[in-house]
Amino acid sequence: MLAKLMRMVAAQCAVFALVGLVSAPVMAKSHSGLDRSLPGESSSKSKKKSVEKTEEQAPAEDKRTGSVQLETTLADLGYKTGIQFDGVQSTHSSAVFFPVPRDVDLSSGRIRLHYRSSPLLHKLSNVRVYVNNTPRAAASLLADGDQVLDVPVSKADLLSKDGFIRVEFRVSMLFSDDRCLDERVNGGFLYIKPESSLSMTLSTSAASLRGAWDLLPREVKVSLPQGAITKEVFSAAWGLSEMLARENKKVRFVRLPDVGQVVIAPDGEMQSTFGVGTGSSNATLLSLNDGRRVIALSEPFDVEPFYFLSSKWIVLAAGSPYQVFPLEKEKAGGEPRYRLLLSSMGLNTETRQVDRLAEWDFAYSVDQMPAGYVPESLDLEVTAAPASDDHPAMFYVYFNNVLERAVRLENDGRSHAISVPIPKEGLSRHTSIRLVAQREYIEGDCHGDLPRFPMQVMPSSSLVVAKHSADEPKEFMGLSMYFKDGFDTYLPKSYLNRPEQVLEMLTKLVMDQSLAVNYKRINFYDAAAPVKPENPFLVIGRPVMDVKYAPVHFDKGHIQVVDGKEGNTMLDVDQLPGVVIAQLVKAGGSSGLQIAPGQEGNEILAHNFQFDHDDVAFVDAAGVLMTVNSHEPGGAKVYYPSAWSFKAFIDEYRYWLLFLIWVAMTAGVVFLFRRTRQNMPK
């Protein structure tokens, strides 16, 4: 009950929006990508030099001092491709939030900025680094090639009450000191690389379970019991794996006596392996005889306490600033609507000084929406300084780089409302929104001072969401809404003997498809026992099931995908033994998702489930091969060459059959005509 309440609270809060600053791309005119990089040494002053990209491991322990270096890169935060700024004769900025461990002794830190800039930039072009809104370092963008800027961070900067340190990059890019330069000559860019990082020096010992959780490295090793595990252990392992994955950590499962940073096992097995157990506590920080400390979970294998270790619960405890604010109910008895403040979703609502152009960028994902709600409109409040008729201020709104609205701002200096309906393409799993303000100078002396005026996207700007019925999904993207109240999971019982691989696959599946997992609703089936789902479900494998509809029928043998028009083979499952088929199916009284090997008996090796549209996908270890819409007439379709059916015969030879019918009808008409002529009186 507690788990369900927790998920309802978390889903109904915009809390995930702030977490999106740490886990989802935030774009600043800019194309963002996330990354962490933590160096092993600290610096007393800012310095800049060319470096080669290196692989970094975290955390790195200093044997002499007993301290540890913890590294967090932009990639770890979700900026997988870094942050890119384009456009000369202008300024840009982007802020990121690095998480800071709690309940540990922090001594110092360092920001290491890896970047590359255009060699065509003017010598006055520069980048500045701000820590918690305070300027700390600046560097010229004149040098060519890969560059590094080290910025020291004090202990006071790291002692943040909300568990984050704010780092902002401000960029001024000039192409020439000639203000009359044609703006179409654009040769400037700044690329902040994903290995840019925050490193922190801290004590190796954590004072609490929460501190040990924060100190977990990027690659977490989780130890499971020897032999066949129980359903409870499997459920707990899946729950923990999902939580770690949402914090951008990679999980690898091993078996005892191989000891990882996290151990999930019965207390008796811990006693026999380590000589010490968890005692009366379900989850605890266990001190081993060799001095190591591990996070231990034993009976009754309840992972709910670990939800409170996640950084998003700090935000939840902060109260009203991160709550979902209800809007007025519709007059005609419609469903209530809610608004998510854009400031909590990553939009910078501070006042901007605009000379000619300014941009605001942010992104939202499906899993940031309250359960059962979909985005309906973007409601903006924009305030700009008055301008003359010769200097009109324009405001543009882009969804996924598609211009959806362009308006001319009134010249009264007041706040104005701009409401933009969310387009259909705005309902994709990840949506980027770009706001652009531009003031045109129709005439004047280009050598004169370029006026600057203040403009602000107000903190009251919001994304309005409306309640949406959870209809049976027609495509994969509808699963998040259909599974909003949880789903039943069915797995072959054989996975209890070898859970490592399927746990990694399940975690990747729920992350890629933005599914809310109820780890207590897991069922294991025998090969011959029928599966009878009554609720929305996820089925792994090919169980005996009363299927009412499925795009792919495994009982028909050889599976191919052919061109619906020409009949050419596009994919042959038998020729690709590693193929896994994901499809939307109807069985029992509900719909669900089935993940099964393309050939009976093969292992499920796929770890990429990033598909939004269509209702059947073919995936292998390398990624998504193709997706098919089984309801699309004339498109690609599933074909079974070894199975004969009247419908398949009609589909395959329909053109010949039509020709034969035409010939027969023609012959019949000719025959009747001749008989009629013969019977006519002469």
XYZ file of C-alpha atoms in Angstrom:
682
model
C 0.000 0.000 0.000
C 2.860 2.307 0.881
C 4.517 1.625 -2.452
C 1.357 2.528 -4.340
C 0.902 5.723 -2.302
C 4.485 6.701 -2.894
C 4.146 6.251 -6.635
C 0.898 8.200 -6.705
C 2.495 11.097 -4.828
C 5.595 11.035 -6.976
C 3.577 10.798 -10.181
C 1.315 13.679 -9.190
C 4.249 15.937 -8.445
C 6.409 17.895 -10.802
C 9.280 16.533 -8.818
C 10.409 14.461 -11.727
C 10.827 17.660 -13.614
C 13.665 18.788 -11.370
C 15.143 15.338 -11.593
C 14.940 15.838 -15.351
C 17.607 18.474 -14.905
C 19.842 15.670 -13.787
C 18.626 12.856 -16.011
C 17.029 14.303 -19.114
C 18.497 16.497 -21.791
C 18.136 20.231 -21.176
C 18.870 22.196 -24.302
C 20.384 25.602 -24.574
C 20.594 26.946 -28.049
C 22.263 24.613 -27.873
C 21.961 20.993 -28.289
C 22.490 19.275 -24.992
C 23.826 16.033 -23.866
C 24.841 14.900 -20.420
C 28.131 13.852 -18.995
C 30.213 13.605 -15.830
C 33.941 13.737 -15.490
C 35.827 13.781 -12.232
C 39.549 14.287 -12.094
C 41.719 12.645 -9.531
C 43.475 15.774 -8.300
C 42.415 19.254 -7.195
C 43.752 22.582 -8.397
C 44.429 25.789 -6.474
C 43.848 28.052 -9.448
C 42.137 28.010 -12.821
C 44.223 26.725 -15.685
C 43.670 25.865 -19.317
C 45.472 23.359 -21.522
C 44.930 20.878 -24.340
C 44.199 17.329 -23.239
C 43.293 13.988 -24.692
C 40.023 12.305 -23.725
C 40.571 9.531 -21.200
C 38.361 6.954 -19.546
C 37.789 7.767 -15.885
C 36.839 5.377 -13.151
C 34.965 6.422 -10.027
C 35.456 6.571 -7.192
C 39.258 6.587 -6.889
C 40.611 6.017 -3.406
C 43.768 7.670 -2.060
C 45.490 5.036 0.078
C 47.649 7.631 1.864
C 44.902 9.949 3.088
C 41.971 7.538 3.151
C 39.964 9.969 1.008
C 38.114 9.204 -2.189
C 37.639 11.165 -5.407
C 34.026 11.021 -6.623
C 33.448 12.043 -10.228
C 30.220 13.163 -11.873
C 30.236 14.000 -15.577
C 27.701 15.695 -17.817
C 27.117 12.303 -19.444
C 26.165 10.880 -16.041
C 23.570 13.638 -15.730
C 22.035 12.748 -19.082
C 23.908 15.065 -21.453
C 25.192 12.185 -23.536
C 26.378 14.399 -26.392
C 27.460 17.400 -24.350
C 26.173 20.962 -24.747
C 26.557 22.962 -27.951
C 26.148 26.719 -28.494
C 25.728 28.179 -31.988
C 25.389 31.727 -33.243
C 27.875 34.608 -33.224
C 27.522 38.247 -32.171
C 25.435 37.019 -29.228
C 25.521 35.527 -25.735
C 24.354 32.105 -24.540
C 23.982 30.348 -21.210
C 23.093 26.926 -19.839
C 22.883 25.686 -16.228
C 23.256 22.139 -14.938
C 22.809 20.701 -11.451
C 25.384 18.263 -10.081
C 24.240 16.041 -7.182
C 26.276 16.258 -3.971
C 26.573 13.234 -1.621
C 24.965 13.536 1.795
C 26.110 12.290 5.198
C 29.765 12.310 4.102
C 32.731 14.516 4.987
C 33.349 16.733 1.947
C 36.602 18.672 1.843
C 36.874 20.265 -1.610
C 35.981 19.886 -5.256
C 36.816 20.934 -8.771
C 34.925 21.603 -11.972
C 36.794 20.485 -15.061
C 35.409 21.963 -18.269
C 36.369 20.118 -21.483
C 35.476 22.198 -24.516
C 36.245 22.952 -28.145
C 35.505 26.227 -29.925
C 35.520 27.478 -33.481
C 38.910 28.773 -34.684
C 37.059 31.571 -36.524
C 35.910 33.338 -33.341
C 37.141 36.801 -32.415
C 39.814 37.111 -29.703
C 37.329 38.697 -27.273
C 35.045 35.638 -27.326
C 34.970 33.944 -23.924
C 33.310 31.397 -21.652
C 32.533 32.053 -17.965
C 31.742 29.532 -15.245
C 29.345 30.382 -12.406
C 28.999 28.247 -9.276
C 25.771 28.734 -7.316
C 25.177 31.996 -9.254
C 28.646 33.340 -8.366
C 31.272 33.960 -11.104
C 34.376 31.791 -10.578
C 36.428 31.605 -13.789
C 36.656 32.841 -17.365
C 38.664 31.766 -20.384
C 39.212 33.060 -23.889
C 37.893 31.025 -26.822
C 40.767 32.044 -29.034
C 42.765 28.796 -28.757
C 42.138 26.048 -31.291
C 41.618 22.345 -30.497
C 40.431 20.602 -27.330
C 40.784 22.743 -24.212
C 40.402 22.267 -20.448
C 39.430 24.798 -17.787
C 39.788 23.815 -14.115
C 37.677 25.697 -11.560
C 38.250 25.083 -7.808
C 35.131 24.496 -5.691
C 35.153 25.110 -1.941
C 33.590 23.025 0.799
C 31.025 25.770 1.372
C 29.889 25.461 -2.245
C 29.306 21.730 -1.789
C 27.308 22.016 1.436
C 23.981 22.432 -0.311
C 20.755 21.923 1.596
C 18.911 20.633 -1.478
C 21.622 18.127 -2.472
C 22.743 19.905 -5.663
C 25.376 22.383 -6.795
C 24.403 24.720 -9.638
C 26.970 25.220 -12.403
C 26.220 27.680 -15.202
C 28.146 28.234 -18.432
C 27.838 31.704 -19.978
C 29.279 32.259 -23.433
C 29.965 35.379 -25.486
C 30.810 34.616 -29.107
C 31.972 37.301 -31.511
C 32.912 36.788 -35.129
C 34.229 40.304 -35.679
C 34.411 43.672 -33.922
C 32.664 45.146 -36.965
C 29.026 45.613 -35.943
C 28.027 45.998 -39.582
C 29.071 42.431 -40.356
C 26.511 40.457 -42.325
C 24.948 38.140 -39.729
C 24.617 35.385 -42.314
C 28.387 34.897 -41.977
C 28.197 32.516 -39.041
C 31.338 30.571 -38.264
C 31.092 30.324 -34.489
C 30.353 27.526 -32.064
C 31.292 26.285 -28.610
C 31.027 22.610 -27.746
C 31.163 21.585 -24.086
C 32.113 17.916 -24.106
C 30.219 15.242 -22.166
C 33.295 14.385 -20.081
C 33.147 17.801 -18.394
C 32.755 17.060 -14.713
C 32.564 17.892 -11.053
C 35.020 16.052 -8.812
C 34.736 15.966 -5.036
C 37.183 14.852 -2.349
C 35.473 13.113 0.550
C 35.962 10.592 3.292
C 35.821 6.938 2.273
C 33.459 6.012 5.101
C 29.781 6.891 4.876
C 27.998 7.855 8.059
C 24.664 6.394 6.987
C 22.892 4.168 4.503
C 21.962 7.285 2.559
C 25.596 8.351 2.369
C 26.647 4.906 1.115
C 23.915 5.087 -1.545
C 25.209 8.468 -2.744
C 28.751 7.085 -2.949
C 27.835 4.221 -5.237
C 30.021 4.323 -8.385
C 28.732 4.595 -11.944
C 28.947 0.838 -12.384
C 27.282 -0.857 -9.426
C 27.855 -4.538 -8.723
C 24.901 -6.247 -7.014
C 25.450 -9.659 -5.393
C 22.642 -12.239 -5.435
C 22.391 -15.561 -3.521
C 23.902 -18.735 -4.894
C 21.692 -21.218 -6.742
C 18.032 -20.629 -7.563
C 16.736 -17.390 -6.052
C 13.262 -16.774 -4.688
C 10.561 -14.608 -6.183
C 11.081 -12.079 -3.376
C 14.803 -11.755 -4.120
C 14.091 -11.359 -7.850
C 11.498 -8.631 -7.175
C 13.853 -6.744 -4.855
C 16.700 -6.978 -7.387
C 14.484 -5.566 -10.140
C 13.272 -2.738 -7.915
C 16.807 -1.736 -6.889
C 18.090 -2.043 -10.448
C 15.388 0.311 -11.694
C 16.169 2.889 -8.982
C 19.879 2.799 -9.790
C 19.218 3.037 -13.525
C 17.106 6.165 -12.996
C 20.181 7.689 -11.358
C 22.188 6.905 -14.525
C 24.066 3.992 -13.007
C 24.901 0.765 -14.769
C 24.049 -2.370 -12.782
C 25.839 -5.706 -13.064
C 24.572 -8.767 -11.189
C 26.934 -11.371 -9.723
C 26.558 -14.320 -7.353
C 27.923 -14.702 -3.849
C 30.652 -15.137 -2.679
C 31.539 -12.393 -5.209
C 30.792 -9.294 -3.109
C 29.506 -6.128 -4.744
C 28.581 -2.705 -3.399
C 25.029 -4.025 -2.816
C 24.140 -7.486 -1.500
C 20.647 -9.016 -1.711
C 20.496 -12.334 0.128
C 18.842 -14.115 3.080
C 20.327 -13.181 6.437
C 21.500 -16.764 6.958
C 23.575 -16.702 3.769
C 25.096 -13.375 4.774
C 26.028 -14.857 8.150
C 27.748 -17.811 6.521
C 29.487 -15.671 3.873
C 30.536 -12.603 5.866
C 30.297 -13.788 9.464
C 27.836 -10.967 10.142
C 24.159 -10.431 9.267
C 21.611 -7.658 9.000
C 19.988 -8.478 12.331
C 16.484 -7.144 12.726
C 16.844 -4.575 9.935
C 15.616 -5.234 6.400
C 18.095 -2.784 4.822
C 21.333 -1.774 6.484
C 24.927 -0.717 5.962
C 26.983 -3.830 6.649
C 30.608 -3.627 7.848
C 32.673 -6.578 6.641
C 35.734 -8.028 8.350
C 38.040 -6.695 5.644
C 36.957 -3.112 6.333
C 34.568 -2.771 3.412
C 31.026 -1.501 3.914
C 28.223 -2.748 1.681
C 24.527 -2.003 1.397
C 22.715 -5.172 2.484
C 19.089 -6.159 1.891
C 17.583 -9.276 3.478
C 14.201 -10.615 4.575
C 11.511 -9.527 3.838
C 13.360 -7.967 0.864
C 11.373 -4.750 0.962
C 12.993 -2.101 -1.268
C 10.596 0.681 -0.282
C 13.096 2.297 2.139
C 15.485 2.798 -0.770
C 12.978 5.079 -2.497
C 13.716 7.614 0.242
C 17.406 7.504 -0.681
C 16.667 8.796 -4.168
C 17.373 12.480 -4.707
C 13.850 13.175 -5.928
C 12.456 12.640 -2.426
C 14.530 15.549 -1.157
C 12.637 17.749 -3.584
C 9.340 16.218 -2.533
C 10.099 17.063 1.089
C 10.749 20.670 0.077
C 6.990 21.171 -0.202
C 4.862 23.502 -2.295
C 7.455 24.877 -4.759
C 7.512 21.506 -6.495
C 3.889 20.482 -6.247
C 1.420 20.227 -9.096
C -0.880 23.250 -8.978
C -4.537 22.610 -9.935
C -6.248 24.839 -12.459
C -9.914 25.713 -12.518
C -12.266 22.986 -13.662
C -13.845 23.399 -17.074
C -17.257 25.050 -17.113
C -18.957 22.217 -18.985
C -18.107 19.601 -16.397
C -14.866 18.607 -18.074
C -11.975 16.828 -16.414
C -9.710 18.924 -14.150
C -6.472 20.225 -15.521
C -3.149 20.787 -13.826
C -0.115 22.863 -14.601
C 3.554 22.034 -14.216
C 5.720 25.099 -13.685
C 8.317 25.366 -16.431
C 10.837 26.702 -13.912
C 10.788 23.284 -12.218
C 11.189 21.541 -15.577
C 14.503 23.189 -16.417
C 13.473 26.520 -17.973
C 15.544 29.519 -16.858
C 12.999 32.191 -15.886
C 15.531 34.849 -14.890
C 15.481 38.220 -16.651
C 17.516 38.249 -19.865
C 19.149 41.297 -21.428
C 18.445 41.026 -25.156
C 20.224 43.016 -27.836
C 18.954 41.239 -30.919
C 18.215 37.596 -30.114
C 17.618 35.444 -27.032
C 16.655 31.809 -26.653
C 15.241 29.556 -23.926
C 15.407 25.770 -24.222
C 14.081 22.884 -22.159
C 12.721 19.386 -22.645
C 10.153 17.109 -21.040
C 9.616 13.360 -21.099
C 6.579 11.132 -20.734
C 7.650 9.956 -17.277
C 7.606 13.560 -16.010
C 3.851 13.750 -16.497
C 1.415 12.996 -13.652
C -0.056 9.503 -13.976
C -3.080 9.489 -16.292
C -2.430 12.957 -17.744
C -1.073 14.144 -21.101
C 0.270 17.585 -22.158
C -2.458 19.826 -23.553
C -0.989 23.300 -23.956
C 2.023 25.466 -23.220
C 0.887 28.585 -21.324
C 3.560 31.287 -21.350
C 3.684 34.638 -19.595
C 6.194 36.918 -21.352
C 7.214 40.431 -20.299
C 9.356 42.700 -22.479
C 10.419 46.335 -22.302
C 8.486 48.723 -24.587
C 9.951 49.395 -28.009
C 9.280 51.737 -30.898
C 7.433 50.654 -33.998
C 10.783 50.557 -35.793
C 12.054 47.904 -33.362
C 9.281 45.293 -33.134
C 9.783 42.395 -30.720
C 8.843 38.970 -32.064
C 8.410 35.761 -30.068
C 8.631 32.258 -31.572
C 7.735 28.852 -30.085
C 9.259 25.639 -31.496
C 8.266 22.048 -30.686
C 10.882 19.505 -31.759
C 12.366 22.166 -34.070
C 8.968 22.798 -35.712
C 7.706 26.398 -35.557
C 4.262 26.273 -33.934
C 3.618 29.903 -33.037
C 4.997 33.335 -33.982
C 3.591 36.461 -32.298
C 4.452 40.147 -32.166
C 4.718 41.342 -28.563
C 2.727 44.411 -27.621
C 4.656 47.623 -26.906
C 3.151 48.298 -23.485
C 5.780 46.740 -21.188
C 3.206 44.462 -19.570
C 3.101 40.713 -19.160
C 1.279 38.955 -21.993
C -0.147 35.441 -22.167
C 0.801 33.161 -25.057
C -0.981 29.801 -25.159
C 0.208 27.188 -27.652
C -1.680 23.876 -28.030
C 0.585 20.838 -27.861
C 0.724 19.373 -31.388
C 0.320 15.667 -31.980
C 4.049 15.288 -32.505
C 4.455 16.901 -29.078
C 3.229 13.664 -27.532
C 6.409 11.821 -28.429
C 8.318 10.198 -25.594
C 10.833 13.064 -25.403
C 9.926 16.565 -26.557
C 12.192 19.604 -26.895
C 10.797 23.134 -26.688
C 12.675 26.220 -27.854
C 11.532 29.799 -27.223
C 13.096 32.607 -29.281
C 12.790 36.366 -28.761
C 14.032 38.627 -31.539
C 14.000 42.376 -31.995
C 14.445 43.663 -35.536
C 16.306 46.891 -36.204
C 14.877 47.951 -39.515
C 17.171 50.936 -40.030
C 19.856 52.900 -38.240
C 23.594 53.256 -37.841
C 25.087 49.801 -37.473
C 28.210 51.340 -35.918
C 26.179 52.748 -33.067
C 25.513 51.059 -29.768
C 23.114 48.150 -30.099
C 20.349 48.777 -27.536
C 19.719 46.098 -24.928
C 16.319 45.561 -23.363
C 15.146 43.267 -20.563
C 12.825 40.347 -21.301
C 11.586 37.584 -19.055
C 9.621 34.379 -19.425
C 7.748 34.652 -16.147
C 8.009 31.980 -13.407
C 4.240 31.496 -13.694
C 4.663 29.976 -17.185
C 3.501 26.375 -17.175
C 2.760 23.210 -19.100
C -0.940 22.351 -18.796
C -1.816 18.668 -18.573
C -5.276 17.136 -18.920
C -6.670 13.822 -17.772
C -6.605 11.166 -20.449
C -8.388 7.841 -20.438
C -6.103 4.824 -20.504
C -7.387 3.249 -23.705
C -5.888 0.059 -25.028
C -2.624 1.066 -26.689
C -2.484 1.121 -30.486
C 1.266 1.762 -30.512
C 4.155 1.365 -28.099
C 4.025 4.971 -26.938
C 0.599 4.305 -25.424
C 2.002 1.775 -22.949
C 3.066 4.425 -20.413
C -0.499 5.682 -20.120
C -2.082 2.216 -20.187
C 0.291 0.953 -17.477
C -0.140 4.035 -15.263
C -1.683 1.992 -12.432
C 0.934 -0.754 -12.721
C 0.998 -4.045 -14.569
C 1.456 -7.752 -13.946
C 4.717 -9.321 -15.099
C 4.914 -12.969 -16.209
C 8.298 -14.692 -16.570
C 9.406 -18.299 -17.161
C 10.220 -20.027 -13.871
C 13.608 -21.004 -15.319
C 14.766 -17.396 -14.858
C 14.962 -17.977 -11.094
C 18.019 -20.140 -11.810
C 19.676 -17.533 -14.071
C 18.272 -14.102 -13.199
C 21.290 -11.958 -14.101
C 20.587 -11.415 -17.800
C 16.816 -10.997 -17.644
C 17.089 -8.458 -14.800
C 19.289 -6.238 -16.951
C 16.879 -6.632 -19.875
C 13.808 -5.807 -17.749
C 15.478 -2.713 -16.322
C 16.409 -1.450 -19.777
C 12.869 -2.152 -21.006
C 11.094 -0.122 -18.318
C 13.591 2.726 -18.723
C 13.286 2.912 -22.509
C 9.488 2.643 -22.444
C 9.013 4.926 -19.377
C 7.013 2.340 -17.436
C 6.122 2.541 -13.739
C 7.069 -0.837 -12.270
C 5.206 -2.559 -9.470
C 7.891 -5.040 -8.508
C 5.468 -6.913 -6.240
C 3.252 -7.973 -9.158
C 5.634 -10.557 -10.591
C 4.528 -14.072 -11.512
C 6.598 -17.036 -12.695
C 4.972 -19.641 -14.928
C 5.791 -23.246 -15.842
C 6.323 -24.064 -19.496
C 3.080 -26.052 -19.788
C 0.938 -23.921 -17.459
C -1.406 -21.401 -19.133
C -1.046 -17.698 -18.425
C -4.374 -15.904 -17.900
C -3.786 -12.157 -17.467
C -6.645 -10.119 -16.006
C -4.845 -6.772 -15.760
C -2.453 -4.891 -18.051
C 0.529 -7.186 -18.383
C 4.103 -7.745 -19.506
C 4.889 -11.272 -20.711
C 8.411 -12.531 -21.278
C 8.731 -15.637 -23.460
C 6.138 -17.766 -25.269
C 3.696 -19.066 -22.660
C 0.429 -20.898 -23.334
C -1.972 -17.971 -23.538
C -5.458 -17.353 -24.937
C -4.436 -14.597 -27.336
C -7.275 -12.597 -28.873
C -5.039 -10.500 -31.080
C -1.306 -10.465 -31.814
C 0.602 -9.061 -34.804
C 2.950 -12.072 -34.769
C 1.750 -15.687 -34.297
C 4.590 -17.879 -33.080
C 2.637 -21.101 -33.700
C 2.790 -20.557 -37.476
C 6.491 -21.338 -37.730
C 8.915 -19.453 -39.958
C 8.479 -15.655 -39.581
C 9.277 -13.058 -42.219
C 8.477 -9.400 -42.792
C 7.581 -8.619 -46.403
C 6.763 -5.520 -48.392
C 2.985 -5.190 -48.510
C 3.044 -3.982 -52.127
C 5.724 -5.975 -53.903
C 5.971 -8.932 -51.514
C 9.757 -8.610 -51.221
C 11.315 -10.023 -48.058
C 12.482 -7.234 -45.742
C 13.478 -9.328 -42.718
C 13.815 -13.075 -42.176
C 13.778 -14.039 -38.500
C 15.252 -17.506 -39.165
C 18.314 -15.898 -40.749
C 18.891 -13.754 -37.634
C 18.884 -16.111 -34.633
C 19.405 -13.296 -32.124
C 16.209 -11.444 -33.051
C 13.733 -10.637 -30.270
C 10.131 -9.700 -31.064
C 8.282 -7.087 -29.000
C 4.577 -6.740 -29.741
C 1.324 -5.419 -28.326
C -1.108 -8.272 -27.693
C -4.605 -8.799 -26.325
C -5.185 -11.741 -24.011
C -7.718 -12.451 -21.305
C -9.475 -9.227 -20.471
C -6.574 -6.844 -21.068
C -3.821 -5.763 -23.402
C -0.121 -5.895 -22.764
C 3.396 -6.186 -24.094
C 5.037 -9.470 -25.064
C 8.813 -9.870 -25.389
C 9.789 -13.200 -26.951
C 12.707 -14.701 -28.910
C 12.195 -14.936 -32.649
C 13.081 -18.632 -32.512
C 11.929 -21.001 -29.795
C 14.589 -21.772 -27.189
C 16.862 -18.812 -27.937
C 17.980 -16.404 -25.222
C 16.652 -12.839 -25.121
C 19.777 -10.763 -25.731
C 18.188 -7.439 -26.702
C 18.917 -4.399 -24.543
C 17.498 -1.604 -26.681
C 13.768 -0.925 -26.572
C 13.695 2.663 -27.782
C 10.703 2.558 -30.106
C 7.608 4.745 -29.870
C 5.350 4.000 -32.818
C 3.863 0.877 -34.485
C 2.828 -2.241 -32.555
C 5.525 -4.828 -33.319
C 9.302 -4.384 -33.201
C 12.180 -6.629 -34.192
C 15.234 -6.103 -31.988
C 18.634 -7.741 -31.567
C 21.702 -7.117 -29.425
C 22.790 -4.275 -31.738
C 19.517 -2.332 -31.487
C 16.120 -1.960 -33.158
C 16.078 -3.565 -36.628
C 12.622 -2.397 -37.689
C 9.094 -1.720 -36.452
C 5.826 -2.594 -38.184
C 2.258 -1.342 -37.855
C 0.069 -4.425 -38.253
C -3.018 -2.239 -38.772
C -1.544 -0.322 -41.706
C -2.994 -1.586 -45.007
C -0.464 -1.849 -47.762
C 2.517 -1.428 -45.425
C 5.051 -3.997 -44.310
C 3.384 -7.129 -42.964
C 4.278 -10.326 -41.146
C 4.344 -13.410 -43.381
C 4.637 -17.128 -42.564
C 6.045 -19.018 -45.590
C 5.680 -22.440 -43.940
C 2.034 -21.926 -42.979
C -0.859 -22.020 -45.485
C -4.118 -20.202 -44.979
C -6.892 -19.166 -47.306
C -6.416 -15.515 -46.369
C -2.659 -15.698 -47.012
C -3.353 -17.399 -50.367
C -5.752 -14.591 -51.330
C -3.259 -11.913 -50.266
C -0.353 -13.475 -52.150
C -2.180 -14.178 -55.424
C -4.778 -11.423 -55.315
C -3.692 -9.834 -58.612
C -3.781 -13.159 -60.500
C -7.132 -13.972 -58.930
C -8.531 -10.615 -60.006
C -7.269 -11.246 -63.530
C -8.852 -14.725 -63.618
C -12.136 -13.342 -62.296
C -12.067 -10.657 -64.991
C -11.381 -13.289 -67.694
C -14.188 -15.506 -66.340
C -16.648 -12.628 -66.216
C -15.697 -11.561 -69.730
C -16.114 -15.106 -71.003
C -19.476 -15.340 -69.235
C -20.723 -12.118 -70.791
C -19.605 -13.264 -74.269
C -21.254 -16.649 -73.759
C -24.554 -15.127 -72.640
C -24.480 -12.656 -75.512
C -24.038 -15.446 -78.063
C -26.775 -17.576 -76.518
C -29.085 -14.608 -76.574
C -28.321 -13.956 -80.232
C -28.937 -17.618 -81.086
C -32.330 -17.638 -79.337
C -33.525 -14.457 -80.993
C -36.156 -15.062 -83.754
C -34.757 -14.686 -87.209
